[in-house]
């Protein structure tokens, strides 16, 4: 089924927000209106907004009519101002001035209800009744699984777009938001270095990234942090923590005055621990540095869990450009008469569409290991 000016394309942001989502929305809307003359509906709050809208209509013809009226009446910023309106017909002005702005003007959410097939069925029926024939979904792993299920269970055209600071989607070299999050971490490390240097301290900083260490290792390489610990390196045992502490102490005896240690949130411990890794590592380091006869008994360790600041802030030019390239590829796929569904991906520096369930790029793991080795050689003292 080909898309026409009568069949709007809907776009949503799902899961944890990622910097660059706004640049992406702007590109989707502007390409739709300027290049393809196809209207774009923005869905508020990801899948949750779709579910809310489906429940609002709940098969009732009058409620459906009212929703259609609302969409046509409250266009663009008027619709965006009304937090109760789940589906908004986007216009040029509604995406004006948002290019680098962090977060997403449409809002995002994690929606557990969307795991239920009958809930997805209600959503598919609603989109059908609204004349929506295609959906562009930006988000991380869980959101793209939702996209795949919609593609399997309906005749909607579905394009997923990787957007997550975790960089844990291994079929693409980069996801939207990673570049900005690395930039933010470099900024954070710079601030911690100032105080670490003044007090001759060890700072243990915990980064996000779920099960992936990519965000931490990229930030370590870009900031010059002395040490990075990632889930891919295996669980941290007492013995491993001691040898890391020895390494830092060794650098101190060779004249180093401070150290920044990045630990990714996904790092596991043996035996398993409930507290944040940054605190566990602080305790292990601190007691090692204060052991009987230690050369630097005054060496203090301070932990910080960097948390959600990593998801905010002005998107970098790199993310804004990637957002535009992903949006362009998404439209190309939607307009392809062969009816392709899939996910936009950056592979070998080219943006292309890969099928849902596409295997990992083997180079990603190789590249991560090479980055670790490079960081190690650059940071060793
Ligand atoms: O997936 C992005 C991410 O920020 C992860 O790095 C982190 O583990 C998680 O989301 C935090 O989720 P929430 O915002 O729901 O606390």
Short mmCIF file of C-alpha atoms and ligand atoms in Angstrom, two decimals:
data_model
loop_
_atom_site.label_atom_id
_atom_site.label_comp_id
_atom_site.label_asym_id
_atom_site.label_seq_id
_atom_site.Cartn_x
_atom_site.Cartn_y
_atom_site.Cartn_z
CA UNK A 1 0.00 0.00 0.00
CA UNK A 2 1.56 3.31 -0.99
CA UNK A 3 1.41 6.36 1.25
CA UNK A 4 -0.47 9.45 0.11
CA UNK A 5 -1.35 12.89 1.44
CA UNK A 6 -4.50 11.19 2.75
CA UNK A 7 -2.62 8.67 4.87
CA UNK A 8 -0.64 10.29 7.68
CA UNK A 9 2.54 8.78 9.03
CA UNK A 10 2.73 8.68 12.82
CA UNK A 11 5.92 9.16 14.81
CA UNK A 12 6.68 8.44 18.45
CA UNK A 13 9.56 8.35 20.93
CA UNK A 14 9.59 5.44 23.32
CA UNK A 15 11.58 4.24 26.35
CA UNK A 16 14.31 6.33 27.97
CA UNK A 17 14.63 9.64 26.17
CA UNK A 18 17.83 10.26 24.23
CA UNK A 19 19.36 13.54 23.09
CA UNK A 20 18.73 13.96 19.38
CA UNK A 21 15.11 12.78 19.56
CA UNK A 22 13.89 16.34 18.96
CA UNK A 23 16.22 16.82 16.00
CA UNK A 24 14.83 13.53 14.71
CA UNK A 25 11.19 14.62 15.15
CA UNK A 26 11.94 17.88 13.36
CA UNK A 27 13.52 16.00 10.46
CA UNK A 28 10.64 13.50 10.19
CA UNK A 29 8.02 16.27 10.18
CA UNK A 30 9.87 18.60 7.80
CA UNK A 31 10.70 15.81 5.34
CA UNK A 32 7.09 14.64 5.46
CA UNK A 33 5.68 18.09 4.79
CA UNK A 34 8.35 19.59 2.52
CA UNK A 35 9.71 16.70 0.53
CA UNK A 36 6.90 14.14 0.44
CA UNK A 37 3.71 16.17 1.09
CA UNK A 38 2.58 13.58 3.64
CA UNK A 39 1.09 14.69 6.96
CA UNK A 40 2.74 13.56 10.18
CA UNK A 41 0.99 12.74 13.43
CA UNK A 42 3.06 13.02 16.59
CA UNK A 43 2.11 10.50 19.28
CA UNK A 44 2.56 11.77 22.81
CA UNK A 45 4.30 9.59 25.44
CA UNK A 46 5.27 6.73 23.12
CA UNK A 47 3.26 3.51 23.17
CA UNK A 48 1.56 4.70 26.33
CA UNK A 49 -0.04 7.55 24.36
CA UNK A 50 -1.27 5.11 21.72
CA UNK A 51 -2.77 2.83 24.35
CA UNK A 52 -4.41 5.81 26.08
CA UNK A 53 -5.91 6.98 22.77
CA UNK A 54 -7.18 3.47 21.94
CA UNK A 55 -8.86 3.25 25.36
CA UNK A 56 -10.34 6.72 24.92
CA UNK A 57 -12.06 5.60 21.71
CA UNK A 58 -12.72 2.02 22.84
CA UNK A 59 -14.65 1.14 19.68
CA UNK A 60 -17.10 4.01 20.14
CA UNK A 61 -17.91 5.82 16.86
CA UNK A 62 -18.68 9.12 18.56
CA UNK A 63 -15.46 9.08 20.57
CA UNK A 64 -13.57 8.31 17.37
CA UNK A 65 -15.26 11.21 15.59
CA UNK A 66 -14.39 13.51 18.51
CA UNK A 67 -10.75 12.42 18.39
CA UNK A 68 -10.56 13.06 14.64
CA UNK A 69 -12.05 16.51 15.19
CA UNK A 70 -9.56 17.25 17.94
CA UNK A 71 -6.63 16.20 15.75
CA UNK A 72 -7.80 18.48 12.92
CA UNK A 73 -8.65 21.38 15.24
CA UNK A 74 -5.66 21.44 17.63
CA UNK A 75 -2.83 21.28 15.13
CA UNK A 76 0.86 21.69 16.06
CA UNK A 77 1.67 23.77 19.12
CA UNK A 78 -2.01 24.03 20.08
CA UNK A 79 -2.17 20.27 20.38
CA UNK A 80 1.22 20.07 22.10
CA UNK A 81 0.13 22.52 24.79
CA UNK A 82 -2.82 20.31 25.74
CA UNK A 83 -1.28 17.48 27.79
CA UNK A 84 -4.47 15.43 27.36
CA UNK A 85 -4.19 15.28 23.56
CA UNK A 86 -2.40 12.05 22.67
CA UNK A 87 -2.26 12.47 18.89
CA UNK A 88 -1.14 15.74 17.33
CA UNK A 89 -1.03 16.72 13.71
CA UNK A 90 2.40 18.30 13.41
CA UNK A 91 3.09 21.42 11.39
CA UNK A 92 6.24 23.39 10.57
CA UNK A 93 5.98 25.63 13.63
CA UNK A 94 5.57 22.72 16.04
CA UNK A 95 9.13 21.57 15.34
CA UNK A 96 10.66 25.02 15.09
CA UNK A 97 13.53 25.86 17.45
CA UNK A 98 13.83 22.35 18.88
CA UNK A 99 16.82 21.04 16.91
CA UNK A 100 19.37 20.60 19.70
CA UNK A 101 16.96 20.74 22.62
CA UNK A 102 17.32 17.75 24.96
CA UNK A 103 14.45 15.38 25.73
CA UNK A 104 11.52 15.08 23.35
CA UNK A 105 8.67 17.52 22.79
CA UNK A 106 6.33 14.55 22.33
CA UNK A 107 7.31 12.95 25.62
CA UNK A 108 8.41 9.36 26.04
CA UNK A 109 7.47 6.48 28.32
CA UNK A 110 8.01 2.82 29.04
CA UNK A 111 4.69 1.01 28.58
CA UNK A 112 4.34 -2.44 30.16
CA UNK A 113 0.79 -2.76 28.82
CA UNK A 114 2.16 -2.84 25.29
CA UNK A 115 3.60 -6.31 26.03
CA UNK A 116 0.02 -7.63 25.86
CA UNK A 117 -1.13 -8.78 22.39
CA UNK A 118 -4.74 -7.64 22.95
CA UNK A 119 -3.56 -4.14 23.86
CA UNK A 120 -1.51 -4.00 20.66
CA UNK A 121 -4.59 -5.16 18.74
CA UNK A 122 -6.60 -2.24 20.11
CA UNK A 123 -3.84 0.15 19.03
CA UNK A 124 -3.68 -1.34 15.54
CA UNK A 125 -7.47 -0.96 15.19
CA UNK A 126 -7.32 2.67 16.30
CA UNK A 127 -4.55 3.54 13.84
CA UNK A 128 -6.53 1.87 11.08
CA UNK A 129 -9.62 3.92 11.92
CA UNK A 130 -7.56 7.11 11.94
CA UNK A 131 -6.23 6.28 8.48
CA UNK A 132 -2.64 5.93 9.72
CA UNK A 133 -0.78 3.47 7.50
CA UNK A 134 2.75 3.84 8.83
CA UNK A 135 4.55 4.38 12.11
CA UNK A 136 8.09 5.53 12.86
CA UNK A 137 9.28 4.45 16.31
CA UNK A 138 12.44 5.79 17.91
CA UNK A 139 13.81 4.17 21.03
CA UNK A 140 16.01 1.45 22.48
CA UNK A 141 15.87 -2.31 22.62
CA UNK A 142 12.41 -2.73 24.21
CA UNK A 143 10.85 -0.08 21.98
CA UNK A 144 12.22 -1.71 18.85
CA UNK A 145 10.83 -5.07 20.02
CA UNK A 146 7.44 -3.36 20.23
CA UNK A 147 7.99 -2.07 16.68
CA UNK A 148 8.79 -5.57 15.43
CA UNK A 149 5.65 -7.00 17.04
CA UNK A 150 3.50 -4.30 15.43
CA UNK A 151 5.07 -5.09 12.06
CA UNK A 152 4.33 -8.80 12.53
CA UNK A 153 0.78 -8.33 13.77
CA UNK A 154 -0.55 -5.70 11.35
CA UNK A 155 -0.21 -4.47 7.80
CA UNK A 156 1.09 -1.15 9.06
CA UNK A 157 4.42 -0.04 7.63
CA UNK A 158 6.81 0.14 10.58
CA UNK A 159 10.25 1.71 10.77
CA UNK A 160 12.30 1.60 13.97
CA UNK A 161 15.04 4.10 14.75
CA UNK A 162 17.75 3.31 17.34
CA UNK A 163 17.76 6.02 20.00
CA UNK A 164 19.40 5.22 23.33
CA UNK A 165 22.42 6.53 25.17
CA UNK A 166 23.37 2.93 26.02
CA UNK A 167 24.74 2.12 22.54
CA UNK A 168 23.74 -1.47 23.26
CA UNK A 169 22.07 -2.13 19.89
CA UNK A 170 24.80 -4.11 18.22
CA UNK A 171 23.42 -4.02 14.67
CA UNK A 172 24.26 -0.32 14.37
CA UNK A 173 27.57 1.42 14.99
CA UNK A 174 25.82 4.25 16.80
CA UNK A 175 22.41 4.98 18.24
CA UNK A 176 20.95 8.42 18.52
CA UNK A 177 21.96 10.10 21.78
CA UNK A 178 25.27 8.32 22.37
CA UNK A 179 27.46 11.11 21.04
CA UNK A 180 25.76 13.67 23.29
CA UNK A 181 25.88 11.42 26.36
CA UNK A 182 29.61 10.85 25.82
CA UNK A 183 30.02 14.61 25.49
CA UNK A 184 28.12 15.12 28.76
CA UNK A 185 30.29 12.53 30.51
CA UNK A 186 33.46 14.24 29.31
CA UNK A 187 32.08 17.48 30.71
CA UNK A 188 31.29 15.74 34.03
CA UNK A 189 34.73 14.10 34.24
CA UNK A 190 36.36 17.50 33.63
CA UNK A 191 34.52 18.85 36.66
CA UNK A 192 35.43 15.89 38.83
CA UNK A 193 39.07 16.17 37.79
CA UNK A 194 39.25 19.70 39.20
CA UNK A 195 38.27 18.62 42.66
CA UNK A 196 40.10 15.26 42.45
CA UNK A 197 43.32 17.08 41.63
CA UNK A 198 42.85 19.68 44.39
CA UNK A 199 42.31 17.04 47.06
CA UNK A 200 44.49 14.29 45.55
CA UNK A 201 41.55 11.95 45.54
CA UNK A 202 40.23 8.97 43.67
CA UNK A 203 36.80 9.60 42.16
CA UNK A 204 34.66 6.61 41.25
CA UNK A 205 31.94 7.66 38.80
CA UNK A 206 29.11 5.37 37.79
CA UNK A 207 27.77 5.73 34.27
CA UNK A 208 24.56 4.42 32.70
CA UNK A 209 24.46 1.91 29.85
CA UNK A 210 22.48 -1.11 31.12
CA UNK A 211 24.38 -4.32 30.25
CA UNK A 212 26.69 -2.50 27.86
CA UNK A 213 29.98 -0.79 28.73
CA UNK A 214 30.16 1.20 25.52
CA UNK A 215 29.07 4.53 26.96
CA UNK A 216 31.64 4.24 29.77
CA UNK A 217 34.49 3.17 27.51
CA UNK A 218 33.82 5.89 24.94
CA UNK A 219 33.67 8.46 27.74
CA UNK A 220 36.90 7.11 29.24
CA UNK A 221 38.72 7.32 25.94
CA UNK A 222 37.43 10.83 25.25
CA UNK A 223 38.01 12.22 28.76
CA UNK A 224 41.28 10.55 29.70
CA UNK A 225 39.79 8.92 32.82
CA UNK A 226 42.49 6.74 34.39
CA UNK A 227 40.41 3.58 34.59
CA UNK A 228 37.20 2.16 33.11
CA UNK A 229 35.36 -0.94 34.29
CA UNK A 230 32.73 -2.44 31.99
CA UNK A 231 30.39 -5.44 32.18
CA UNK A 232 32.19 -7.03 29.23
CA UNK A 233 35.30 -7.35 31.43
CA UNK A 234 33.51 -9.87 33.68
CA UNK A 235 32.34 -9.73 37.29
CA UNK A 236 34.33 -7.84 39.91
CA UNK A 237 35.60 -10.14 42.64
CA UNK A 238 37.43 -9.08 45.82
CA UNK A 239 40.69 -10.08 44.14
CA UNK A 240 39.99 -8.02 41.02
CA UNK A 241 39.05 -4.96 43.05
CA UNK A 242 42.26 -5.33 45.03
CA UNK A 243 44.35 -5.51 41.86
CA UNK A 244 42.63 -2.38 40.52
CA UNK A 245 43.43 -0.61 43.78
CA UNK A 246 47.04 -1.82 43.52
CA UNK A 247 47.21 -0.36 40.03
CA UNK A 248 46.04 3.04 41.26
CA UNK A 249 48.41 2.95 44.21
CA UNK A 250 51.25 2.01 41.88
CA UNK A 251 50.50 5.06 39.71
CA UNK A 252 50.49 7.22 42.86
CA UNK A 253 53.98 5.95 43.80
CA UNK A 254 55.13 6.97 40.30
CA UNK A 255 53.91 10.52 40.89
CA UNK A 256 50.24 10.44 39.91
CA UNK A 257 48.20 12.68 42.21
CA UNK A 258 44.60 11.67 41.54
CA UNK A 259 42.52 9.16 39.58
CA UNK A 260 39.15 9.11 37.85
CA UNK A 261 37.59 5.66 37.64
CA UNK A 262 34.50 5.08 35.49
CA UNK A 263 32.35 2.08 36.30
CA UNK A 264 29.42 1.16 34.06
CA UNK A 265 26.14 0.46 35.86
CA UNK A 266 25.91 -3.03 34.33
CA UNK A 267 29.08 -4.32 36.04
CA UNK A 268 28.31 -7.38 38.18
CA UNK A 269 30.00 -8.39 41.42
CA UNK A 270 30.95 -11.76 42.86
CA UNK A 271 29.39 -12.32 45.32
CA UNK A 272 26.38 -10.37 43.99
CA UNK A 273 25.73 -6.96 45.53
CA UNK A 274 22.61 -4.83 45.84
CA UNK A 275 24.24 -1.39 46.14
CA UNK A 276 25.48 0.72 43.24
CA UNK A 277 28.86 -0.36 41.90
CA UNK A 278 30.41 3.05 42.63
CA UNK A 279 29.81 2.60 46.37
CA UNK A 280 31.07 -0.98 46.49
CA UNK A 281 34.22 -0.01 44.66
CA UNK A 282 34.73 3.00 46.93
CA UNK A 283 34.61 0.76 50.00
CA UNK A 284 37.00 -1.79 48.48
CA UNK A 285 39.48 0.89 47.36
CA UNK A 286 39.26 2.84 50.59
CA UNK A 287 39.97 -0.12 52.80
CA UNK A 288 42.89 -1.15 50.56
CA UNK A 289 44.43 2.35 50.67
CA UNK A 290 44.07 2.43 54.48
CA UNK A 291 45.49 -1.02 55.18
CA UNK A 292 48.30 -1.42 57.69
CA UNK A 293 51.56 0.03 56.33
CA UNK A 294 49.95 1.49 53.14
CA UNK A 295 52.03 4.21 51.43
CA UNK A 296 49.09 6.64 51.05
CA UNK A 297 46.79 6.13 54.05
CA UNK A 298 45.29 9.61 53.56
CA UNK A 299 44.21 8.85 50.00
CA UNK A 300 40.44 9.35 49.93
CA UNK A 301 37.93 7.84 47.56
CA UNK A 302 34.64 9.55 46.66
CA UNK A 303 31.84 7.87 44.69
CA UNK A 304 29.21 9.51 42.46
CA UNK A 305 26.36 7.93 40.56
CA UNK A 306 25.97 10.24 37.56
CA UNK A 307 22.42 9.12 36.76
CA UNK A 308 19.97 10.86 34.51
CA UNK A 309 22.06 13.92 33.77
CA UNK A 310 23.59 11.67 31.10
CA UNK A 311 20.30 11.66 29.19
CA UNK A 312 19.79 15.43 29.12
CA UNK A 313 21.37 18.46 27.55
CA UNK A 314 21.77 20.02 24.15
CA UNK A 315 22.29 17.41 21.44
CA UNK A 316 25.68 17.52 19.74
CA UNK A 317 25.97 18.35 16.02
CA UNK A 318 26.92 14.68 15.53
CA UNK A 319 23.58 13.55 16.97
CA UNK A 320 21.60 16.20 15.06
CA UNK A 321 23.20 15.06 11.80
CA UNK A 322 22.59 11.38 12.59
CA UNK A 323 18.97 12.26 13.44
CA UNK A 324 18.49 13.85 10.01
CA UNK A 325 20.13 10.90 8.25
CA UNK A 326 18.00 8.36 10.14
CA UNK A 327 14.84 10.37 9.36
CA UNK A 328 15.68 10.53 5.67
CA UNK A 329 16.31 6.78 5.50
CA UNK A 330 13.09 6.07 7.40
CA UNK A 331 11.09 8.05 4.81
CA UNK A 332 12.91 6.37 1.93
CA UNK A 333 11.97 2.96 3.34
CA UNK A 334 8.36 3.98 3.92
CA UNK A 335 8.02 5.19 0.36
CA UNK A 336 9.68 2.13 -1.11
CA UNK A 337 6.96 0.38 -3.14
CA UNK A 338 8.34 -3.01 -2.04
CA UNK A 339 6.87 -2.30 1.39
CA UNK A 340 9.98 -2.63 3.49
CA UNK A 341 9.77 -2.69 7.30
CA UNK A 342 12.89 -2.53 9.45
CA UNK A 343 15.26 -0.39 11.47
CA UNK A 344 17.57 2.42 10.38
CA UNK A 345 21.19 1.63 11.20
CA UNK A 346 24.60 3.21 10.82
CA UNK A 347 26.84 0.54 9.33
CA UNK A 348 30.29 1.20 7.95
CA UNK A 349 29.39 4.87 8.26
CA UNK A 350 26.43 4.48 5.90
CA UNK A 351 22.81 4.78 6.98
CA UNK A 352 20.69 1.89 5.77
CA UNK A 353 17.65 -0.18 6.70
CA UNK A 354 18.20 -3.53 8.37
CA UNK A 355 15.43 -6.08 9.04
CA UNK A 356 13.95 -6.48 12.52
CA UNK A 357 15.98 -9.12 14.35
CA UNK A 358 19.09 -8.31 12.33
CA UNK A 359 22.21 -10.04 13.81
CA UNK A 360 24.89 -8.06 15.60
CA UNK A 361 27.68 -6.44 13.65
CA UNK A 362 30.68 -8.64 14.62
CA UNK A 363 32.92 -5.56 14.35
CA UNK A 364 31.14 -3.95 17.28
CA UNK A 365 32.63 -6.35 19.85
CA UNK A 366 36.04 -6.23 18.16
CA UNK A 367 35.91 -2.45 18.18
CA UNK A 368 34.98 -2.36 21.88
CA UNK A 369 37.95 -4.57 22.77
CA UNK A 370 40.26 -2.42 20.68
CA UNK A 371 38.93 0.70 22.42
CA UNK A 372 39.63 -0.89 25.83
CA UNK A 373 43.20 -1.73 24.81
CA UNK A 374 43.76 1.75 23.42
CA UNK A 375 42.39 3.37 26.55
CA UNK A 376 44.55 1.17 28.72
CA UNK A 377 47.72 2.15 26.90
CA UNK A 378 46.81 5.84 26.89
CA UNK A 379 45.83 5.96 30.56
CA UNK A 380 48.63 3.84 32.04
CA UNK A 381 51.02 5.76 34.26
O1 LIG B 1 18.22 2.93 28.52
C1 LIG B 1 18.58 4.19 28.95
C2 LIG B 1 18.77 4.23 30.44
O2 LIG B 1 19.13 5.54 30.81
C3 LIG B 1 19.76 3.22 31.00
O3 LIG B 1 21.09 3.59 30.81
C4 LIG B 1 19.34 3.15 32.44
O4 LIG B 1 19.69 1.91 33.01
C5 LIG B 1 17.84 3.30 32.35
O5 LIG B 1 17.55 3.90 31.10
C6 LIG B 1 17.23 4.12 33.45
O6 LIG B 1 15.86 4.07 33.29
P1 LIG B 1 14.82 5.04 34.00
O7 LIG B 1 14.89 6.37 33.31
O8 LIG B 1 13.53 4.37 33.82
O9 LIG B 1 15.27 5.16 35.43
#
